[in-house]
């Protein structure tokens, strides 16, 4: 198995947003889409070869589902709100489940279970980021890899997000 995990973005129109704040359109945007996709690819590049179970926290519209289910034999996708049609994005041969989960709710994630956890654009929305980080660490199997990503918040980045029409960065 190759050490490189390449982002496989579904064709435009296949994914459904999970809520009104889902940034899905930006992954296909003609000007900034490359930046959104590159950010995900940088995170995927941090995943080591091997591993059996992956957890995606904040599955959203499912942008990463085809990529992660094509790489790992077991996939769990969680979010507070699940988009329609996520099961149709799962790669053949992967055992996948989608469920609602809250990082701050005790027992929502199994302990020491996942070889890799991917969590993009989630932690900045949680008031108790330390508690969320503890929950992620507890769900990670010994020797596992946690990859997180969140936007840099500054006046410049806030203005850049406003220019492309994304008003909810805080």
PDB file of C-alpha atoms in Angstrom:
ATOM      1  CA  UNK A   1       0.000   0.000   0.000  1.00  0.00           C
ATOM      2  CA  UNK A   2       1.298   3.428  -0.942  1.00  0.00           C
ATOM      3  CA  UNK A   3       2.293   5.819   1.834  1.00  0.00           C
ATOM      4  CA  UNK A   4       0.683   8.715  -0.031  1.00  0.00           C
ATOM      5  CA  UNK A   5      -3.047   9.237   0.397  1.00  0.00           C
ATOM      6  CA  UNK A   6      -4.351  11.297  -2.532  1.00  0.00           C
ATOM      7  CA  UNK A   7      -7.518  13.339  -2.137  1.00  0.00           C
ATOM      8  CA  UNK A   8     -10.331  12.010  -4.323  1.00  0.00           C
ATOM      9  CA  UNK A   9     -12.897  14.800  -4.560  1.00  0.00           C
ATOM     10  CA  UNK A  10     -16.295  13.559  -5.787  1.00  0.00           C
ATOM     11  CA  UNK A  11     -17.643  15.301  -8.891  1.00  0.00           C
ATOM     12  CA  UNK A  12     -19.507  18.543  -8.281  1.00  0.00           C
ATOM     13  CA  UNK A  13     -23.157  17.868  -7.409  1.00  0.00           C
ATOM     14  CA  UNK A  14     -22.582  14.468  -5.765  1.00  0.00           C
ATOM     15  CA  UNK A  15     -22.213  15.765  -2.201  1.00  0.00           C
ATOM     16  CA  UNK A  16     -24.939  17.365  -0.085  1.00  0.00           C
ATOM     17  CA  UNK A  17     -24.197  19.974   2.583  1.00  0.00           C
ATOM     18  CA  UNK A  18     -24.889  18.806   6.122  1.00  0.00           C
ATOM     19  CA  UNK A  19     -26.052  22.267   7.268  1.00  0.00           C
ATOM     20  CA  UNK A  20     -26.242  25.911   6.210  1.00  0.00           C
ATOM     21  CA  UNK A  21     -22.618  26.564   7.266  1.00  0.00           C
ATOM     22  CA  UNK A  22     -21.069  23.669   5.342  1.00  0.00           C
ATOM     23  CA  UNK A  23     -18.171  25.045   3.238  1.00  0.00           C
ATOM     24  CA  UNK A  24     -18.831  22.500   0.456  1.00  0.00           C
ATOM     25  CA  UNK A  25     -19.131  25.056  -2.394  1.00  0.00           C
ATOM     26  CA  UNK A  26     -15.631  26.357  -1.674  1.00  0.00           C
ATOM     27  CA  UNK A  27     -14.004  23.011  -2.546  1.00  0.00           C
ATOM     28  CA  UNK A  28     -15.284  23.502  -6.112  1.00  0.00           C
ATOM     29  CA  UNK A  29     -14.879  27.292  -6.274  1.00  0.00           C
ATOM     30  CA  UNK A  30     -12.903  28.328  -9.390  1.00  0.00           C
ATOM     31  CA  UNK A  31     -10.621  30.735  -7.496  1.00  0.00           C
ATOM     32  CA  UNK A  32     -10.155  29.314  -4.019  1.00  0.00           C
ATOM     33  CA  UNK A  33     -11.065  25.650  -4.468  1.00  0.00           C
ATOM     34  CA  UNK A  34      -7.431  24.670  -4.954  1.00  0.00           C
ATOM     35  CA  UNK A  35      -6.600  26.176  -1.540  1.00  0.00           C
ATOM     36  CA  UNK A  36      -9.388  24.255   0.199  1.00  0.00           C
ATOM     37  CA  UNK A  37      -8.334  21.000  -1.505  1.00  0.00           C
ATOM     38  CA  UNK A  38      -4.629  21.639  -0.876  1.00  0.00           C
ATOM     39  CA  UNK A  39      -5.302  22.147   2.832  1.00  0.00           C
ATOM     40  CA  UNK A  40      -6.944  18.718   3.015  1.00  0.00           C
ATOM     41  CA  UNK A  41      -4.137  17.143   1.016  1.00  0.00           C
ATOM     42  CA  UNK A  42      -1.536  18.570   3.401  1.00  0.00           C
ATOM     43  CA  UNK A  43      -3.363  16.837   6.252  1.00  0.00           C
ATOM     44  CA  UNK A  44      -3.668  13.576   4.322  1.00  0.00           C
ATOM     45  CA  UNK A  45       0.074  13.722   3.650  1.00  0.00           C
ATOM     46  CA  UNK A  46       0.619  13.402   7.414  1.00  0.00           C
ATOM     47  CA  UNK A  47      -1.098  10.017   7.600  1.00  0.00           C
ATOM     48  CA  UNK A  48       1.469   7.226   7.877  1.00  0.00           C
ATOM     49  CA  UNK A  49       1.224   3.994   5.891  1.00  0.00           C
ATOM     50  CA  UNK A  50      -0.592   1.100   7.504  1.00  0.00           C
ATOM     51  CA  UNK A  51      -3.421   1.215   9.956  1.00  0.00           C
ATOM     52  CA  UNK A  52      -6.802  -0.418   9.890  1.00  0.00           C
ATOM     53  CA  UNK A  53      -9.329   1.917  11.532  1.00  0.00           C
ATOM     54  CA  UNK A  54      -9.864   5.602  10.828  1.00  0.00           C
ATOM     55  CA  UNK A  55     -12.188   8.076  12.498  1.00  0.00           C
ATOM     56  CA  UNK A  56     -13.221  11.258  10.742  1.00  0.00           C
ATOM     57  CA  UNK A  57     -14.610  13.798  13.185  1.00  0.00           C
ATOM     58  CA  UNK A  58     -16.735  16.409  11.440  1.00  0.00           C
ATOM     59  CA  UNK A  59     -17.539  14.405   8.309  1.00  0.00           C
ATOM     60  CA  UNK A  60     -19.723  17.286   7.061  1.00  0.00           C
ATOM     61  CA  UNK A  61     -20.807  16.760   3.465  1.00  0.00           C
ATOM     62  CA  UNK A  62     -18.420  13.828   3.021  1.00  0.00           C
ATOM     63  CA  UNK A  63     -15.588  15.466   1.078  1.00  0.00           C
ATOM     64  CA  UNK A  64     -13.047  13.023   2.568  1.00  0.00           C
ATOM     65  CA  UNK A  65     -15.222   9.883   2.641  1.00  0.00           C
ATOM     66  CA  UNK A  66     -14.121   8.440  -0.752  1.00  0.00           C
ATOM     67  CA  UNK A  67     -10.460   9.083   0.043  1.00  0.00           C
ATOM     68  CA  UNK A  68     -10.443   7.686   3.578  1.00  0.00           C
ATOM     69  CA  UNK A  69     -12.663   4.686   2.817  1.00  0.00           C
ATOM     70  CA  UNK A  70     -10.438   3.876  -0.144  1.00  0.00           C
ATOM     71  CA  UNK A  71      -7.411   3.806   2.162  1.00  0.00           C
ATOM     72  CA  UNK A  72      -8.681   2.223   5.403  1.00  0.00           C
ATOM     73  CA  UNK A  73     -10.665  -1.038   5.698  1.00  0.00           C
ATOM     74  CA  UNK A  74     -12.719   0.379   8.603  1.00  0.00           C
ATOM     75  CA  UNK A  75     -14.057   3.924   8.671  1.00  0.00           C
ATOM     76  CA  UNK A  76     -16.215   5.810  11.156  1.00  0.00           C
ATOM     77  CA  UNK A  77     -17.546   9.237  10.230  1.00  0.00           C
ATOM     78  CA  UNK A  78     -19.069  11.409  12.935  1.00  0.00           C
ATOM     79  CA  UNK A  79     -20.726  14.784  13.084  1.00  0.00           C
ATOM     80  CA  UNK A  80     -23.426  16.541  15.047  1.00  0.00           C
ATOM     81  CA  UNK A  81     -25.488  16.641  11.829  1.00  0.00           C
ATOM     82  CA  UNK A  82     -25.062  13.998   9.116  1.00  0.00           C
ATOM     83  CA  UNK A  83     -25.550  14.843   5.433  1.00  0.00           C
ATOM     84  CA  UNK A  84     -27.780  12.711   3.246  1.00  0.00           C
ATOM     85  CA  UNK A  85     -26.160  10.090   1.007  1.00  0.00           C
ATOM     86  CA  UNK A  86     -22.882   9.588   2.874  1.00  0.00           C
ATOM     87  CA  UNK A  87     -23.123   5.803   2.553  1.00  0.00           C
ATOM     88  CA  UNK A  88     -23.042   6.140  -1.247  1.00  0.00           C
ATOM     89  CA  UNK A  89     -19.552   7.678  -1.039  1.00  0.00           C
ATOM     90  CA  UNK A  90     -17.948   4.654   0.656  1.00  0.00           C
ATOM     91  CA  UNK A  91     -15.318   2.770  -1.369  1.00  0.00           C
ATOM     92  CA  UNK A  92     -16.013  -0.866  -2.165  1.00  0.00           C
ATOM     93  CA  UNK A  93     -14.632  -3.224   0.460  1.00  0.00           C
ATOM     94  CA  UNK A  94     -14.618  -0.727   3.328  1.00  0.00           C
ATOM     95  CA  UNK A  95     -16.749  -1.326   6.376  1.00  0.00           C
ATOM     96  CA  UNK A  96     -18.076   2.128   7.183  1.00  0.00           C
ATOM     97  CA  UNK A  97     -20.459   3.621   9.677  1.00  0.00           C
ATOM     98  CA  UNK A  98     -21.775   7.140  10.107  1.00  0.00           C
ATOM     99  CA  UNK A  99     -23.105   8.350  13.417  1.00  0.00           C
ATOM    100  CA  UNK A 100     -23.831  11.439  15.393  1.00  0.00           C
ATOM    101  CA  UNK A 101     -21.234  12.010  18.075  1.00  0.00           C
ATOM    102  CA  UNK A 102     -20.205  14.818  20.372  1.00  0.00           C
ATOM    103  CA  UNK A 103     -16.531  15.077  21.322  1.00  0.00           C
ATOM    104  CA  UNK A 104     -17.504  16.361  24.745  1.00  0.00           C
ATOM    105  CA  UNK A 105     -20.019  13.595  25.522  1.00  0.00           C
ATOM    106  CA  UNK A 106     -18.521  10.798  27.606  1.00  0.00           C
ATOM    107  CA  UNK A 107     -18.636   7.450  25.834  1.00  0.00           C
ATOM    108  CA  UNK A 108     -19.456   8.759  22.345  1.00  0.00           C
ATOM    109  CA  UNK A 109     -16.118   7.409  21.044  1.00  0.00           C
ATOM    110  CA  UNK A 110     -14.505   4.073  21.929  1.00  0.00           C
ATOM    111  CA  UNK A 111     -11.249   4.269  23.899  1.00  0.00           C
ATOM    112  CA  UNK A 112      -7.875   3.431  22.289  1.00  0.00           C
ATOM    113  CA  UNK A 113      -9.591   2.227  19.118  1.00  0.00           C
ATOM    114  CA  UNK A 114      -8.511   4.211  16.028  1.00  0.00           C
ATOM    115  CA  UNK A 115      -5.182   3.976  14.213  1.00  0.00           C
ATOM    116  CA  UNK A 116      -5.814   7.391  12.657  1.00  0.00           C
ATOM    117  CA  UNK A 117      -8.146  10.256  13.473  1.00  0.00           C
ATOM    118  CA  UNK A 118      -8.780  13.074  11.008  1.00  0.00           C
ATOM    119  CA  UNK A 119     -10.436  16.241  12.294  1.00  0.00           C
ATOM    120  CA  UNK A 120     -10.583  19.275   9.974  1.00  0.00           C
ATOM    121  CA  UNK A 121     -12.459  22.513  10.711  1.00  0.00           C
ATOM    122  CA  UNK A 122     -14.043  21.244  13.933  1.00  0.00           C
ATOM    123  CA  UNK A 123     -12.048  22.332  16.974  1.00  0.00           C
ATOM    124  CA  UNK A 124     -12.508  26.035  16.311  1.00  0.00           C
ATOM    125  CA  UNK A 125     -16.270  25.547  16.815  1.00  0.00           C
ATOM    126  CA  UNK A 126     -15.941  23.904  20.257  1.00  0.00           C
ATOM    127  CA  UNK A 127     -15.758  26.123  23.341  1.00  0.00           C
ATOM    128  CA  UNK A 128     -13.953  23.421  25.351  1.00  0.00           C
ATOM    129  CA  UNK A 129     -11.167  22.692  22.860  1.00  0.00           C
ATOM    130  CA  UNK A 130      -9.031  21.114  25.612  1.00  0.00           C
ATOM    131  CA  UNK A 131     -11.835  18.681  26.455  1.00  0.00           C
ATOM    132  CA  UNK A 132     -12.281  17.854  22.776  1.00  0.00           C
ATOM    133  CA  UNK A 133      -8.535  17.231  22.406  1.00  0.00           C
ATOM    134  CA  UNK A 134      -8.588  14.907  25.427  1.00  0.00           C
ATOM    135  CA  UNK A 135     -11.482  12.992  23.885  1.00  0.00           C
ATOM    136  CA  UNK A 136      -9.616  12.601  20.578  1.00  0.00           C
ATOM    137  CA  UNK A 137      -6.464  11.458  22.378  1.00  0.00           C
ATOM    138  CA  UNK A 138      -8.471   8.894  24.365  1.00  0.00           C
ATOM    139  CA  UNK A 139     -10.000   7.428  21.174  1.00  0.00           C
ATOM    140  CA  UNK A 140      -6.589   7.068  19.495  1.00  0.00           C
ATOM    141  CA  UNK A 141      -4.964   3.632  19.659  1.00  0.00           C
ATOM    142  CA  UNK A 142      -1.413   3.480  21.055  1.00  0.00           C
ATOM    143  CA  UNK A 143       0.976   4.635  18.320  1.00  0.00           C
ATOM    144  CA  UNK A 144      -1.899   6.112  16.309  1.00  0.00           C
ATOM    145  CA  UNK A 145      -1.890   9.388  14.394  1.00  0.00           C
ATOM    146  CA  UNK A 146      -4.120  12.401  14.962  1.00  0.00           C
ATOM    147  CA  UNK A 147      -4.341  14.981  12.167  1.00  0.00           C
ATOM    148  CA  UNK A 148      -6.259  18.183  12.874  1.00  0.00           C
ATOM    149  CA  UNK A 149      -6.667  21.368  10.918  1.00  0.00           C
ATOM    150  CA  UNK A 150      -8.417  24.651  11.554  1.00  0.00           C
ATOM    151  CA  UNK A 151      -8.298  28.099  10.003  1.00  0.00           C
ATOM    152  CA  UNK A 152      -5.928  30.711  11.272  1.00  0.00           C
ATOM    153  CA  UNK A 153      -8.016  33.500  12.730  1.00  0.00           C
ATOM    154  CA  UNK A 154      -6.646  36.993  12.223  1.00  0.00           C
ATOM    155  CA  UNK A 155      -7.908  40.217  10.709  1.00  0.00           C
ATOM    156  CA  UNK A 156      -6.266  39.297   7.400  1.00  0.00           C
ATOM    157  CA  UNK A 157      -7.834  35.820   7.290  1.00  0.00           C
ATOM    158  CA  UNK A 158     -11.219  37.138   8.406  1.00  0.00           C
ATOM    159  CA  UNK A 159     -11.103  39.667   5.554  1.00  0.00           C
ATOM    160  CA  UNK A 160      -9.988  36.982   3.077  1.00  0.00           C
ATOM    161  CA  UNK A 161     -12.916  34.752   4.103  1.00  0.00           C
ATOM    162  CA  UNK A 162     -15.310  37.715   3.765  1.00  0.00           C
ATOM    163  CA  UNK A 163     -14.015  38.382   0.236  1.00  0.00           C
ATOM    164  CA  UNK A 164     -14.925  34.888  -0.907  1.00  0.00           C
ATOM    165  CA  UNK A 165     -18.316  35.087   0.793  1.00  0.00           C
ATOM    166  CA  UNK A 166     -17.658  32.933   3.848  1.00  0.00           C
ATOM    167  CA  UNK A 167     -18.969  35.033   6.721  1.00  0.00           C
ATOM    168  CA  UNK A 168     -18.891  32.586   9.640  1.00  0.00           C
ATOM    169  CA  UNK A 169     -15.179  32.489  10.549  1.00  0.00           C
ATOM    170  CA  UNK A 170     -14.716  33.769  14.101  1.00  0.00           C
TER     171      UNK A 170
END
